[in-house]
mmCIF file of C-alpha atoms in Angstrom:
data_model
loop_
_atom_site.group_PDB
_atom_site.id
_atom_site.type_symbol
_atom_site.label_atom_id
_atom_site.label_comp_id
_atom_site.label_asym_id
_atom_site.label_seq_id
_atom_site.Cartn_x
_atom_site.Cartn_y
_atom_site.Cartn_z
ATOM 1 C CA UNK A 1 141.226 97.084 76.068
ATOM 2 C CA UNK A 2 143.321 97.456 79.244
ATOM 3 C CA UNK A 3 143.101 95.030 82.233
ATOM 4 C CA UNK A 4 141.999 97.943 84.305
ATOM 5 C CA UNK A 5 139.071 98.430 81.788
ATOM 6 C CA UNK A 6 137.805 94.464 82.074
ATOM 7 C CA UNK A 7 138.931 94.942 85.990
ATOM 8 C CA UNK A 8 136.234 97.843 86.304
ATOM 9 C CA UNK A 9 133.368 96.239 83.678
ATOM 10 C CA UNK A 10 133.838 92.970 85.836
ATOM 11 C CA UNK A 11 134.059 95.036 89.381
ATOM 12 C CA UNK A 12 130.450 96.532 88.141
ATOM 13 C CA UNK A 13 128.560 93.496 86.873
ATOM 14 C CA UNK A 14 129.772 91.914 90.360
ATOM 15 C CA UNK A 15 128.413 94.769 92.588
ATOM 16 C CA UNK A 16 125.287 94.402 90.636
ATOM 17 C CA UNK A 17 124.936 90.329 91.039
ATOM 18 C CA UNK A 18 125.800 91.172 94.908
ATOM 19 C CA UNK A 19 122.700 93.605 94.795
ATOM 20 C CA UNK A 20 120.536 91.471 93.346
ATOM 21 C CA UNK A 21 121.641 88.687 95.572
ATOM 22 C CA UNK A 22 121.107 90.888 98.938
ATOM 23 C CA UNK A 23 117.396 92.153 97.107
ATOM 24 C CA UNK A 24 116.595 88.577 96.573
ATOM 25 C CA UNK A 25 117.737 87.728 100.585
ATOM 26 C CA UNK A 26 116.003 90.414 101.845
ATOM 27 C CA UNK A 27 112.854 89.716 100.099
ATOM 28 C CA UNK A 28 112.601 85.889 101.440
ATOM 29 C CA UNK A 29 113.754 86.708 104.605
ATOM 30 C CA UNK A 30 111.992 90.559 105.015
ATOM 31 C CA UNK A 31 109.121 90.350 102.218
ATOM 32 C CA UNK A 32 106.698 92.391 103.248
ATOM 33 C CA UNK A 33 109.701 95.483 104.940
ATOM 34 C CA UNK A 34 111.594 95.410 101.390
ATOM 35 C CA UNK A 35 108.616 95.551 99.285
ATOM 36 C CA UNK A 36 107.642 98.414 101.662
ATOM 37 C CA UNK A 37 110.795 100.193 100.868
ATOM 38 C CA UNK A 38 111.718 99.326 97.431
ATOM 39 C CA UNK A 39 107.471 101.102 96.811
ATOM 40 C CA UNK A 40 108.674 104.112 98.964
ATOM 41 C CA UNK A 41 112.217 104.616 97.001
ATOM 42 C CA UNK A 42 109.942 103.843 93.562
ATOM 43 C CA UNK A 43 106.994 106.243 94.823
ATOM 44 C CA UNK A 44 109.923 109.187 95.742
ATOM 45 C CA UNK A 45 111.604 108.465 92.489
ATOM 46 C CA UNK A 46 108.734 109.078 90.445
ATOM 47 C CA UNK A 47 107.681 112.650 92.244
ATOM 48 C CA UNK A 48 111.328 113.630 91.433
ATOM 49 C CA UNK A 49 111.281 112.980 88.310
ATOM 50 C CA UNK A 50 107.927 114.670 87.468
ATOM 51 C CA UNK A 51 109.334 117.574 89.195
ATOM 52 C CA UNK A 52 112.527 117.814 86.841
ATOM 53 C CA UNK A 53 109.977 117.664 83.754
ATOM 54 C CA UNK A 54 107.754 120.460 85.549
ATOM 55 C CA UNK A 55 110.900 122.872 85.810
ATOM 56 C CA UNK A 56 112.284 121.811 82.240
ATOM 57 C CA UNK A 57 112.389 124.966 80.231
ATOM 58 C CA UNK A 58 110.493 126.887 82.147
ATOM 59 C CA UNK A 59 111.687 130.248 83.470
ATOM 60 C CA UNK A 60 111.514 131.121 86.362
ATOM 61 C CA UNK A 61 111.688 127.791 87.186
ATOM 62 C CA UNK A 62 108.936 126.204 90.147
ATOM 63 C CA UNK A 63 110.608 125.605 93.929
ATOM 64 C CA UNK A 64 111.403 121.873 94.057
ATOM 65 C CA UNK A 65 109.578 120.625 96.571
ATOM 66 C CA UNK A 66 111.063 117.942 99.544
ATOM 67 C CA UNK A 67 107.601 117.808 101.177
ATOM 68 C CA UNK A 68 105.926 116.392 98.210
ATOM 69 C CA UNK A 69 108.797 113.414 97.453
ATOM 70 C CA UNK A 70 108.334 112.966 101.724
ATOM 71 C CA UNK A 71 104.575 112.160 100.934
ATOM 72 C CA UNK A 72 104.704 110.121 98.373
ATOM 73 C CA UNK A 73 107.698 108.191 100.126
ATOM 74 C CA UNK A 74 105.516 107.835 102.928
ATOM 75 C CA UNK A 75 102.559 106.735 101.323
ATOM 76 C CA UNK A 76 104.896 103.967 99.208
ATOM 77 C CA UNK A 77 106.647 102.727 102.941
ATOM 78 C CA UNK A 78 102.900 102.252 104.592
ATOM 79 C CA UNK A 79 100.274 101.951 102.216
ATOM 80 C CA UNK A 80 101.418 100.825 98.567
ATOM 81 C CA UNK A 81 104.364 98.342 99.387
ATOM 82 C CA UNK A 82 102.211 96.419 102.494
ATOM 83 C CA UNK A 83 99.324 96.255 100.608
ATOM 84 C CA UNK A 84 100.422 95.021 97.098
ATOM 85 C CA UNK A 85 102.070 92.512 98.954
ATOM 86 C CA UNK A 86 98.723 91.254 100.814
ATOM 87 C CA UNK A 87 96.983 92.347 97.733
ATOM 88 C CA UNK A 88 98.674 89.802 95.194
ATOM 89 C CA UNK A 89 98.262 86.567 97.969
ATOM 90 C CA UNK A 90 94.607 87.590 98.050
ATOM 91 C CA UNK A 91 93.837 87.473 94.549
ATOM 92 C CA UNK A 92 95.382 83.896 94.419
ATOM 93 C CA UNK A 93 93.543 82.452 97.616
ATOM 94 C CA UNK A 94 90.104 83.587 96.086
ATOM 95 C CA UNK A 95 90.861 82.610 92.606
ATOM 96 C CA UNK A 96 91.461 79.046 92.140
ATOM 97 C CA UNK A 97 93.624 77.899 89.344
ATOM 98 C CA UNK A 98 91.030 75.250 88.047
ATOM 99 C CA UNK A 99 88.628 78.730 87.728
ATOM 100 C CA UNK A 100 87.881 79.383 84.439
ATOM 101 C CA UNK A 101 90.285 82.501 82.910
ATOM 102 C CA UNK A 102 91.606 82.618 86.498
ATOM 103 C CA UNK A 103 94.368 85.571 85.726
ATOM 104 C CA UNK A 104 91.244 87.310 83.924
ATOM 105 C CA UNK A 105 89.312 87.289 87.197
ATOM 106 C CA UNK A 106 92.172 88.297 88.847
ATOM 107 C CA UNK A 107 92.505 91.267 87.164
ATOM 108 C CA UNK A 108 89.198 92.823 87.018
ATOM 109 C CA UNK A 109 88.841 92.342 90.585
ATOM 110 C CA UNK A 110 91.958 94.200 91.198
ATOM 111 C CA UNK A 111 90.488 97.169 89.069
ATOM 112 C CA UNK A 112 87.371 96.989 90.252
ATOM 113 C CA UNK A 113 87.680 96.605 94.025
ATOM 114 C CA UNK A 114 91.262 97.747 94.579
ATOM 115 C CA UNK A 115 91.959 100.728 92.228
ATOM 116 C CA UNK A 116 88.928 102.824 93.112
ATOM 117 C CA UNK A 117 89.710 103.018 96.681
ATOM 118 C CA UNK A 118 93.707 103.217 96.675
ATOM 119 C CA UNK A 119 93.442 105.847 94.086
ATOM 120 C CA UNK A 120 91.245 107.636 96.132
ATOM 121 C CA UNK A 121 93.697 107.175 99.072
ATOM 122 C CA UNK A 122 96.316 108.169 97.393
ATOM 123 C CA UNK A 123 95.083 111.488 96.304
ATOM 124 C CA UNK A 124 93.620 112.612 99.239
ATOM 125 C CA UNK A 125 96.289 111.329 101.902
ATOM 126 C CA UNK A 126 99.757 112.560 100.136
ATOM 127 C CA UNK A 127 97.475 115.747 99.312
ATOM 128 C CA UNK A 128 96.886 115.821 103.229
ATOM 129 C CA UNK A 129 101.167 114.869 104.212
ATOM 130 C CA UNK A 130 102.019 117.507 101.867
ATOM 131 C CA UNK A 131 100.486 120.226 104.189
ATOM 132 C CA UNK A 132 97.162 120.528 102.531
ATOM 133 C CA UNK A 133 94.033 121.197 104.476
ATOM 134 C CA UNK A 134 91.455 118.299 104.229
ATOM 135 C CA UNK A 135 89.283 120.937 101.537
ATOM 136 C CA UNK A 136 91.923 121.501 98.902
ATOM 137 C CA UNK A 137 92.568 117.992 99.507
ATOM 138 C CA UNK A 138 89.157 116.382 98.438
ATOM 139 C CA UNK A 139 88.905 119.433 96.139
ATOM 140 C CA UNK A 140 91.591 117.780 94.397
ATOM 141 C CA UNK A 141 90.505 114.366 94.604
ATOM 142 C CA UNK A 142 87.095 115.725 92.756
ATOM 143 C CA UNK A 143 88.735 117.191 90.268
ATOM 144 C CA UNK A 144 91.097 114.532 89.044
ATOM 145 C CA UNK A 145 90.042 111.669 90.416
ATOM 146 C CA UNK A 146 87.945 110.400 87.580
ATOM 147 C CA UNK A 147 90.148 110.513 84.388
ATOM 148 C CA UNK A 148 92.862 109.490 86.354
ATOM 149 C CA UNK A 149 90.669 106.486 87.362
ATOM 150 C CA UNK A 150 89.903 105.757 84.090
ATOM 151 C CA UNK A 151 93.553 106.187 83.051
ATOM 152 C CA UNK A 152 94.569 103.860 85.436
ATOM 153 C CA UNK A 153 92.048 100.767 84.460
ATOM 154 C CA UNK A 154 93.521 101.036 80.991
ATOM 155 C CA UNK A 155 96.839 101.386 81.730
ATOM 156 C CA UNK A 156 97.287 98.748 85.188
ATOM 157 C CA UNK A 157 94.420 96.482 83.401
ATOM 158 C CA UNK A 158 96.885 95.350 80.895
ATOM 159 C CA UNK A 159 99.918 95.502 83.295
ATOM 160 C CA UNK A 160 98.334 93.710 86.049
ATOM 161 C CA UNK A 161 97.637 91.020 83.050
ATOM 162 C CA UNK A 162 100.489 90.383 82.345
ATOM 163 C CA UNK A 163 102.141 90.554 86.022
ATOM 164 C CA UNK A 164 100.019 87.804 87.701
ATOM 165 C CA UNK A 165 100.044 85.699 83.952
ATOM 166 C CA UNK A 166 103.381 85.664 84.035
ATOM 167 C CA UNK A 167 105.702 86.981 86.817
ATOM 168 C CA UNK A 168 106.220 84.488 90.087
ATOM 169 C CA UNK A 169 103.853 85.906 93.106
ATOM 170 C CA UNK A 170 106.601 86.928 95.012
ATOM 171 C CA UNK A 171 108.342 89.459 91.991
ATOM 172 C CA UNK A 172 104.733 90.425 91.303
ATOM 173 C CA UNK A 173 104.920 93.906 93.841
ATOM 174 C CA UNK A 174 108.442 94.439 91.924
ATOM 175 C CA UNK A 175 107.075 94.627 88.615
ATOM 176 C CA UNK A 176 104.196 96.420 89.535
ATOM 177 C CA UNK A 177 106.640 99.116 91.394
ATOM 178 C CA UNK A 178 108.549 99.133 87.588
ATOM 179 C CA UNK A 179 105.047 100.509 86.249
ATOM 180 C CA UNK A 180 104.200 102.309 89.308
ATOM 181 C CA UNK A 181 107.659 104.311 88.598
ATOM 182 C CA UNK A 182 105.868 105.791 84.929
ATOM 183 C CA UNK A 183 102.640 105.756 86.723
ATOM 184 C CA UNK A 184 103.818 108.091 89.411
ATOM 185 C CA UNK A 185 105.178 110.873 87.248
ATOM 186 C CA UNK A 186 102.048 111.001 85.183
ATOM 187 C CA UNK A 187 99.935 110.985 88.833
ATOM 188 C CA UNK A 188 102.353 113.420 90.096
ATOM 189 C CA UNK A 189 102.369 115.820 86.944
ATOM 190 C CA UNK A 190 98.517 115.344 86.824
ATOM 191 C CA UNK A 191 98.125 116.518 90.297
ATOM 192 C CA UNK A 192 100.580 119.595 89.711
ATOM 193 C CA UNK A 193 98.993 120.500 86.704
ATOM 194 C CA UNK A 194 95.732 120.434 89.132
ATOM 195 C CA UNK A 195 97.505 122.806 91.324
ATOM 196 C CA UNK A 196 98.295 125.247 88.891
ATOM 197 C CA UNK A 197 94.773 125.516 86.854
ATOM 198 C CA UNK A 198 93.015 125.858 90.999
#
């Protein structure tokens, strides 16, 4: 190994500790503006990415489309990020530790009160900043809306577990943004796959 190799290995694992360290800042002193953010970079990530696997191997392959990473940006930077973040201190003011199974509770009020309605936001509003008109936009929201529902109570109800058992309240919109990133393809292809059968 050359000093130049170490040099560079080193120079990396530094400019990642700085990272963390300036994420970390930002979140104590901005919590509620990076969570924002960090959803709406998470949120864009995962429409790209469904896009790629849409135009895999396909010939000719589908436009990419700018608007559609825009709205679910958008949608990350105003609704997810700001309301996780509220979200999360909500569950913990109404559940009291001494409760019985208090991260149980927890939980199935987030998927019962929560997911129905953000779900249905979500569909309908990025449906709406991507240009549609207000009836292909509910026409989509009846069509998927339910098995992605159901999806979603199965999939979030055991990683919503395990986030407020075991992840400090203030990481807890960060690890829900690391799901959110799988989440979001599978939303995204499921609304494109929509698109195509309509």
């Amino acid at each position: 190994q050359s000093i130049m190799e170490v040099q560079g290995r080193g120079g990396v694992g530094v400019k990642a500790r700085s990272l963390v360290a300036l994420y970390l800042s930002s979140l104590e002193e901005h919590p509620v503006l990076t969570k924002a953010l960090t959803s709406s970079a998470i949120a864009a990530l995962g429409d790209v990415l469904s896009q790629v696997v849409v135009r895999y191997g396909r010939s000719p392959k589908p436009p990419f489309t700018p608007r559609s990473t825009l709205a679910y940006a958008g949608f990350g930077f105003v609704v997810s990020g700001p309301l996780t973040h509220y979200l999360f201190q909500f569950l913990e003011a109404i559940v009291p530790r001494q409760t019985k199974l208090p991260n149980l509770r927890k939980v199935v009020i987030d998927r019962l009160f929560f997911a129905p309605p953000y779900l249905l936001a979500l569909f309908y509003t990025v449906a709406l900043l991507e240009g549609k008109s207000h009836a292909d936009a509910w026409r989509q929201v009846k069509s998927l809306y339910l098995s992605a529902l159901l999806k979603n109570w199965v999939v979030w109800g055991v990683s919503q577990y395990i986030n407020i058992r075991f992840v400090p309240l203030k990481y807890r919109v960060l690890f829900a943004n690391m799901v959110a990133l799988l989440w979001n393809v599978y939303i995204a292809l499921l609304r494109r796959a929509g698109q195509r059968s309509s």
